[in-house]
Structure formats: structure tokens, C-alpha cells
PDB file of C-alpha atoms in Angstrom:
ATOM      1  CA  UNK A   1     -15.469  44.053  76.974  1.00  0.00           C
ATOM      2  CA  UNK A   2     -15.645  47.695  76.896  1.00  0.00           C
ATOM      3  CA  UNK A   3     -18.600  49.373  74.698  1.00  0.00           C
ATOM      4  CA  UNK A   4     -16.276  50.211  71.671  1.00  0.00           C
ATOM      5  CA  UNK A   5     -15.183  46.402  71.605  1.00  0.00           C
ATOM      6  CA  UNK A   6     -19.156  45.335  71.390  1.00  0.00           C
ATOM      7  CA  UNK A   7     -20.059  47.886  69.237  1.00  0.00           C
ATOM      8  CA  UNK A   8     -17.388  46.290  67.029  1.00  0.00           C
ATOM      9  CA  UNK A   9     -18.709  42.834  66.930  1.00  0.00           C
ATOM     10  CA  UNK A  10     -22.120  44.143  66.408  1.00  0.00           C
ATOM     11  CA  UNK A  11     -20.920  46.069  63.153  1.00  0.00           C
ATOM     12  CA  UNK A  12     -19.066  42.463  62.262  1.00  0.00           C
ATOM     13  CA  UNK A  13     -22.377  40.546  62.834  1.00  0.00           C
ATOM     14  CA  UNK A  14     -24.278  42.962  60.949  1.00  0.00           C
ATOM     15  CA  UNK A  15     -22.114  42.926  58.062  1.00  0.00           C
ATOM     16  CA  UNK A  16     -21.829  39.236  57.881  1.00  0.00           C
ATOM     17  CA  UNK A  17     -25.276  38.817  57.678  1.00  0.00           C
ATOM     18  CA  UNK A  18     -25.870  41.692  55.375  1.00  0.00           C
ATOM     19  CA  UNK A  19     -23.334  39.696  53.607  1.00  0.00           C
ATOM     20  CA  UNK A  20     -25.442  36.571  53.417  1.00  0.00           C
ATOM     21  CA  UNK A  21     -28.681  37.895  52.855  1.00  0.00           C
ATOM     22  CA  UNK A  22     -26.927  39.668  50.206  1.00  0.00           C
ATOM     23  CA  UNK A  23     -25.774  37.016  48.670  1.00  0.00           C
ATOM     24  CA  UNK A  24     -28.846  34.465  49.231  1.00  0.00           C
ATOM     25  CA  UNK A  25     -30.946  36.481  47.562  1.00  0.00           C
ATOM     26  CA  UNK A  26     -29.251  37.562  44.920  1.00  0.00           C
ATOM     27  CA  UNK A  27     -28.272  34.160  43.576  1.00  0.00           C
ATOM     28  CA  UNK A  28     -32.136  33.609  43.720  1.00  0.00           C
ATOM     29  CA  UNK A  29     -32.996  36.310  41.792  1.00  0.00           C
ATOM     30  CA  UNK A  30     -30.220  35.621  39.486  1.00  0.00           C
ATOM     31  CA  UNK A  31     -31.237  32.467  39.548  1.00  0.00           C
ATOM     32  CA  UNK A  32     -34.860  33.458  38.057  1.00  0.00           C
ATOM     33  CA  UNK A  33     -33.306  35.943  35.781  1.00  0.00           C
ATOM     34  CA  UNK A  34     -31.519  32.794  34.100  1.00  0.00           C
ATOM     35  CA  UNK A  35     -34.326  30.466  34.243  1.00  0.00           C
ATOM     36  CA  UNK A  36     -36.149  33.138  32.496  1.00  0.00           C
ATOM     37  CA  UNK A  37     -33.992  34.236  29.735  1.00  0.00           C
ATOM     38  CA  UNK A  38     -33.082  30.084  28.961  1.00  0.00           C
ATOM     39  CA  UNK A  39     -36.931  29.736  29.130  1.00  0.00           C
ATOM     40  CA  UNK A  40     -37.592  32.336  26.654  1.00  0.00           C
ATOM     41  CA  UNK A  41     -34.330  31.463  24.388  1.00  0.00           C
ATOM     42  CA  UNK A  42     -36.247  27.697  23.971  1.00  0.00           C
ATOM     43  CA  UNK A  43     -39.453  29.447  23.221  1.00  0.00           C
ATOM     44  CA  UNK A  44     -38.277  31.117  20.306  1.00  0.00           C
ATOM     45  CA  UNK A  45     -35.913  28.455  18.960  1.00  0.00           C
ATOM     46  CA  UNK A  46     -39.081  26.403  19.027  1.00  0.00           C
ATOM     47  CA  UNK A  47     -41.220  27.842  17.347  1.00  0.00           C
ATOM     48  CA  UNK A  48     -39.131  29.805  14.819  1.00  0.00           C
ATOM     49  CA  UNK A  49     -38.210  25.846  14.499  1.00  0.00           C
ATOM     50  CA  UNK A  50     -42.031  25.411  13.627  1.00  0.00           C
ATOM     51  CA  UNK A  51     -42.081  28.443  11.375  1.00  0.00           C
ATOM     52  CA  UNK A  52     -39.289  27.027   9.350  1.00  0.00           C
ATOM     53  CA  UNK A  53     -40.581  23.879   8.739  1.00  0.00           C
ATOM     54  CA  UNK A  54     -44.501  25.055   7.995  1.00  0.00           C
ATOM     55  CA  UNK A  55     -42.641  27.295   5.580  1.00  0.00           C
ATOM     56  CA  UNK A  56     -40.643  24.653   3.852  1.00  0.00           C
ATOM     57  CA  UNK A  57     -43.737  22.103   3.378  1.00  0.00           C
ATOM     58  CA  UNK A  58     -45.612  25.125   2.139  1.00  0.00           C
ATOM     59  CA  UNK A  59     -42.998  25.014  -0.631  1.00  0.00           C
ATOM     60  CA  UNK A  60     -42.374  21.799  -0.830  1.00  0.00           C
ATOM     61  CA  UNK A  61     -44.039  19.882  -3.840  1.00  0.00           C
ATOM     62  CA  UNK A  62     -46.631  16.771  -3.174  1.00  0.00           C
ATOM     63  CA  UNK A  63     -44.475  14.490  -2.052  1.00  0.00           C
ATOM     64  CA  UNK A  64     -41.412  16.480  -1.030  1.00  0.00           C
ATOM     65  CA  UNK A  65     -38.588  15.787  -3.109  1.00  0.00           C
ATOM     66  CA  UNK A  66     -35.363  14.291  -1.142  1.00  0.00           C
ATOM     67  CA  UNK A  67     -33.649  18.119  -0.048  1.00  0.00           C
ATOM     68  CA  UNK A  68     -37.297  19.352   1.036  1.00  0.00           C
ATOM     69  CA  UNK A  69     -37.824  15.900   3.364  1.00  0.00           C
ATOM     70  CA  UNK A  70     -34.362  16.234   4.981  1.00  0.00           C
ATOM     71  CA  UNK A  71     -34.690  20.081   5.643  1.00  0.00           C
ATOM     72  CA  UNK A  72     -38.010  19.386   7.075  1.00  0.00           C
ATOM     73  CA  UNK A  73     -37.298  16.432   9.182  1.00  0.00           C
ATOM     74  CA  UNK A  74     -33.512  18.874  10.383  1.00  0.00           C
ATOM     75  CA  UNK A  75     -36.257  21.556  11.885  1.00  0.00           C
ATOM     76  CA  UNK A  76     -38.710  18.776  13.003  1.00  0.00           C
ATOM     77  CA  UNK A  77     -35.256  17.215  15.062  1.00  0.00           C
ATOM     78  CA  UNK A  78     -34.729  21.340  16.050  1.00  0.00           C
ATOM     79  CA  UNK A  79     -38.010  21.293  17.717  1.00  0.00           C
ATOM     80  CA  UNK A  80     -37.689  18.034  19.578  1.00  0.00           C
ATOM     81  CA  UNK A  81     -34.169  18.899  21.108  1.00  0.00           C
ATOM     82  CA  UNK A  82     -36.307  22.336  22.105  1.00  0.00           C
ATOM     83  CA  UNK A  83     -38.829  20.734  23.836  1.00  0.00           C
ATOM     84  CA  UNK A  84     -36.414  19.175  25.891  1.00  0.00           C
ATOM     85  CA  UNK A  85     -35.377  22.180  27.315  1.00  0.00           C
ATOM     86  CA  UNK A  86     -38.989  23.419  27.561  1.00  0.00           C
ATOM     87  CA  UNK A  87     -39.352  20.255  29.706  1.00  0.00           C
ATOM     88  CA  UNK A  88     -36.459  21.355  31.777  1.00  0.00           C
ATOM     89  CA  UNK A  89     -38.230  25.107  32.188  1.00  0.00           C
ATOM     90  CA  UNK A  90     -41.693  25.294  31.740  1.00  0.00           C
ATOM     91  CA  UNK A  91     -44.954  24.030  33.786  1.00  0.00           C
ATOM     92  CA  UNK A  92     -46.852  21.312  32.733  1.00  0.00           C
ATOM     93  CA  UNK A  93     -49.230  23.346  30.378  1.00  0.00           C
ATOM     94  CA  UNK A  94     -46.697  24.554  27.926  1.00  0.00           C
ATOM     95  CA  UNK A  95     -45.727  21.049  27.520  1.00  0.00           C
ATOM     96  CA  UNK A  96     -48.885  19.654  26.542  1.00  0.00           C
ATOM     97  CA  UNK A  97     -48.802  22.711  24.250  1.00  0.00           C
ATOM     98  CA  UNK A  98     -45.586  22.055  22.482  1.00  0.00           C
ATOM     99  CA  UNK A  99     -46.033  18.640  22.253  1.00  0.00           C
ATOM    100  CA  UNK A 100     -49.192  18.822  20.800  1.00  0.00           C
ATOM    101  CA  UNK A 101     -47.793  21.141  17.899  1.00  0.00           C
ATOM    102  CA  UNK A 102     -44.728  18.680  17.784  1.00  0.00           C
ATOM    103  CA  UNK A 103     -47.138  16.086  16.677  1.00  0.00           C
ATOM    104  CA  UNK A 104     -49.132  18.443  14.330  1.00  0.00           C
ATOM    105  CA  UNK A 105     -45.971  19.504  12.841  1.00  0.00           C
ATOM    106  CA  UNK A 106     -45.402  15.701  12.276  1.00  0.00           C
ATOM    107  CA  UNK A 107     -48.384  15.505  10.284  1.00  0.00           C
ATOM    108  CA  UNK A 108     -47.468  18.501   8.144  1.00  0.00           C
ATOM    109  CA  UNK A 109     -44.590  16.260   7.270  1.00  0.00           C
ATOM    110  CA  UNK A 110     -46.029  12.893   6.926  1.00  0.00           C
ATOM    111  CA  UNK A 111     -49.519  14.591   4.818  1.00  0.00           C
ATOM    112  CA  UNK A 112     -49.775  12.638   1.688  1.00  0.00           C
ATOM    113  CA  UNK A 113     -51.851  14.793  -0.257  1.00  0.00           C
ATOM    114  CA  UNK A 114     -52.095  18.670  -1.011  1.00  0.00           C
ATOM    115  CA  UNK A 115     -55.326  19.105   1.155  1.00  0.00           C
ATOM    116  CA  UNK A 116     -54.200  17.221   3.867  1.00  0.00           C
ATOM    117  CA  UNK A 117     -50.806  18.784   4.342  1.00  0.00           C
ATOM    118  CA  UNK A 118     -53.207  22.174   3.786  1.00  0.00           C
ATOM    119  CA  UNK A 119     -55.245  21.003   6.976  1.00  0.00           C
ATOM    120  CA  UNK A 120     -52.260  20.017   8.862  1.00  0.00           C
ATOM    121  CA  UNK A 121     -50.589  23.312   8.421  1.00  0.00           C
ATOM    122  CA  UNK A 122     -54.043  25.248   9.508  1.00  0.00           C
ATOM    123  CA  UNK A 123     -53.429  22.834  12.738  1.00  0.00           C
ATOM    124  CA  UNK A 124     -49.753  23.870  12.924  1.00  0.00           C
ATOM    125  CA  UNK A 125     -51.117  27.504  12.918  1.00  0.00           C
ATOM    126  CA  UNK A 126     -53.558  26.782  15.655  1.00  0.00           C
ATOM    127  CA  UNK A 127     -51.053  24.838  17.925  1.00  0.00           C
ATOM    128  CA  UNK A 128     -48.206  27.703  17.631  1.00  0.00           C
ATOM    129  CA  UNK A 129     -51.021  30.311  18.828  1.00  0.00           C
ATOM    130  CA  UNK A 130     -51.488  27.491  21.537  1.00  0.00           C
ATOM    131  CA  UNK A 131     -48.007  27.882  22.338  1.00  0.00           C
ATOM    132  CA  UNK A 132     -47.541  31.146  22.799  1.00  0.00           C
ATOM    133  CA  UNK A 133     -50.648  31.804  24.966  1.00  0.00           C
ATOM    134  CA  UNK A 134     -49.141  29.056  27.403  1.00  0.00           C
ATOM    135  CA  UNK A 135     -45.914  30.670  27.187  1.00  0.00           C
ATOM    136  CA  UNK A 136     -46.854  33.835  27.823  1.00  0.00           C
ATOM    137  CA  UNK A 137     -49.250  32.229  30.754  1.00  0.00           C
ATOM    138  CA  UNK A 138     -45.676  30.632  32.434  1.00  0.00           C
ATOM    139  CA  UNK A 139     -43.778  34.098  32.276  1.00  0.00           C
ATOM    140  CA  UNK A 140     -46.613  36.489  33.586  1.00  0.00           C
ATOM    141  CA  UNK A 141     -46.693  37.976  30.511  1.00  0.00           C
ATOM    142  CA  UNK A 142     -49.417  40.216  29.438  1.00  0.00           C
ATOM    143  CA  UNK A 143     -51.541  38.565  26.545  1.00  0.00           C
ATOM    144  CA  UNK A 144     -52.077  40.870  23.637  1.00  0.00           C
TER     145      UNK A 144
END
């Protein structure tokens, strides 16, 4: 082989694994971009899924008529099928965090008197802020 002919197959090998390195990396990194934007899509839907159902037992009369009950037990069902993404995405931290305000949104639901569903909805409060601290924990996000 004559210098030209190497010089050839060392531009070939060098693009190839341009190529590749190219292309490994930027599925990871698209890859993370995904993971992130799925992560933060199941974020919101959860707890705008808690907002929405804090909001409707705040209206809600002592005990919820039938329409109340069913729209609060449709965004209770929202944040379940959330969480199981937010299994899926997040660390172990933010799951103890949405779970725990799963089961204090329960108790919004299930309160049988005014003060109770009162307390329960103070606990709500407290477990979204929970939430969003962890969240924000998992993404690197600043905390305000």
C-alpha cells in the first residue's frame, strides 16, 4: 500500500468511529433528555392530580354527595396510575414522597367529619411540598 491508500483507510477508521461515538453518545444523552422530560410530565400530572382532588373535597359537603365522591376517587385513580410512572423514573426518595401524599390524599377522601378532612388537607399540603422538594432533589434542580 502506497501512502495515499493508508491515508485513506485512516480517514475511513476515523470516520467510523467518529460515527459511533457519535452515535453512542447521543442516544445517551437523548436518552436522559427523555427520561427527564417523562419524569417531569409524571410530576406535574401528579400533583396537579393532588391539587384537583384537595380542591374538590374542599368543596365538597360533609359527606360528599355521589358526583363529589366519584370525581374525587377519578383524581385519587389519576394519581395512582402517576405514581407508577414515578416508580418507573424517580429514586427511591420521591417514592416514599408520593406515596406518602397518596395515602394522605386517601384520608382527605375517607375524613368523616369537617375537622378531620380540614387536618387531612393541611397534611395533603405538607406532603405536596414534600413532593416537590424530592423532585426537585432527583432533577438537580435548584430549590427556591
Amino acid at each position: 500500500m502506497n501512502a495515499g491508500e493508508y491515508a485513506a483507510w485512516a480517514a475511513a477508521v476515523t470516520s467510523v468511529a467518529t460515527l459511533v461515538v457519535t452515535t453512542v453518545i447521543g442516544g445517551r444523552r437523548e436518552q436522559r433528555k427523555w427520561a427527564r422530560e417523562a419524569l417531569t410530565d409524571a410530576f406535574v400530572a401528579f400533583l396537579s392530580a393532588s391539587w384537583q382532588h384537595s380542591d374538590l373535597a374542599k368543596k365538597s359537603a360533609m359527606p360528599p354527595d355521589t358526583s363529589s365522591a366519584e370525581a374525587m376517587a377519578g383524581q385519587y385513580g389519576e394519581m395512582r396510575n402517576q405514581l407508577t410512572r414515578l416508580r418507573l423514573l424517580s429514586p427511591p426518595d420521591v417514592m416514599r414522597a408520593g406515596e406518602d401524599l397518596l395515602r394522605r390524599q386517601r384520608r382527605v377522601q375517607d375524613a368523616g367529619s369537617a375537622s378531620e378532612r380540614a387536618e387531612a388537607l393541611a397534611a395533603a399540603s405538607k406532603g405536596r411540598r414534600d413532593v416537590v422538594s424530592a423532585a426537585q432533589k432527583a432533577m438537580g434542580l435548584r430549590r427556591l
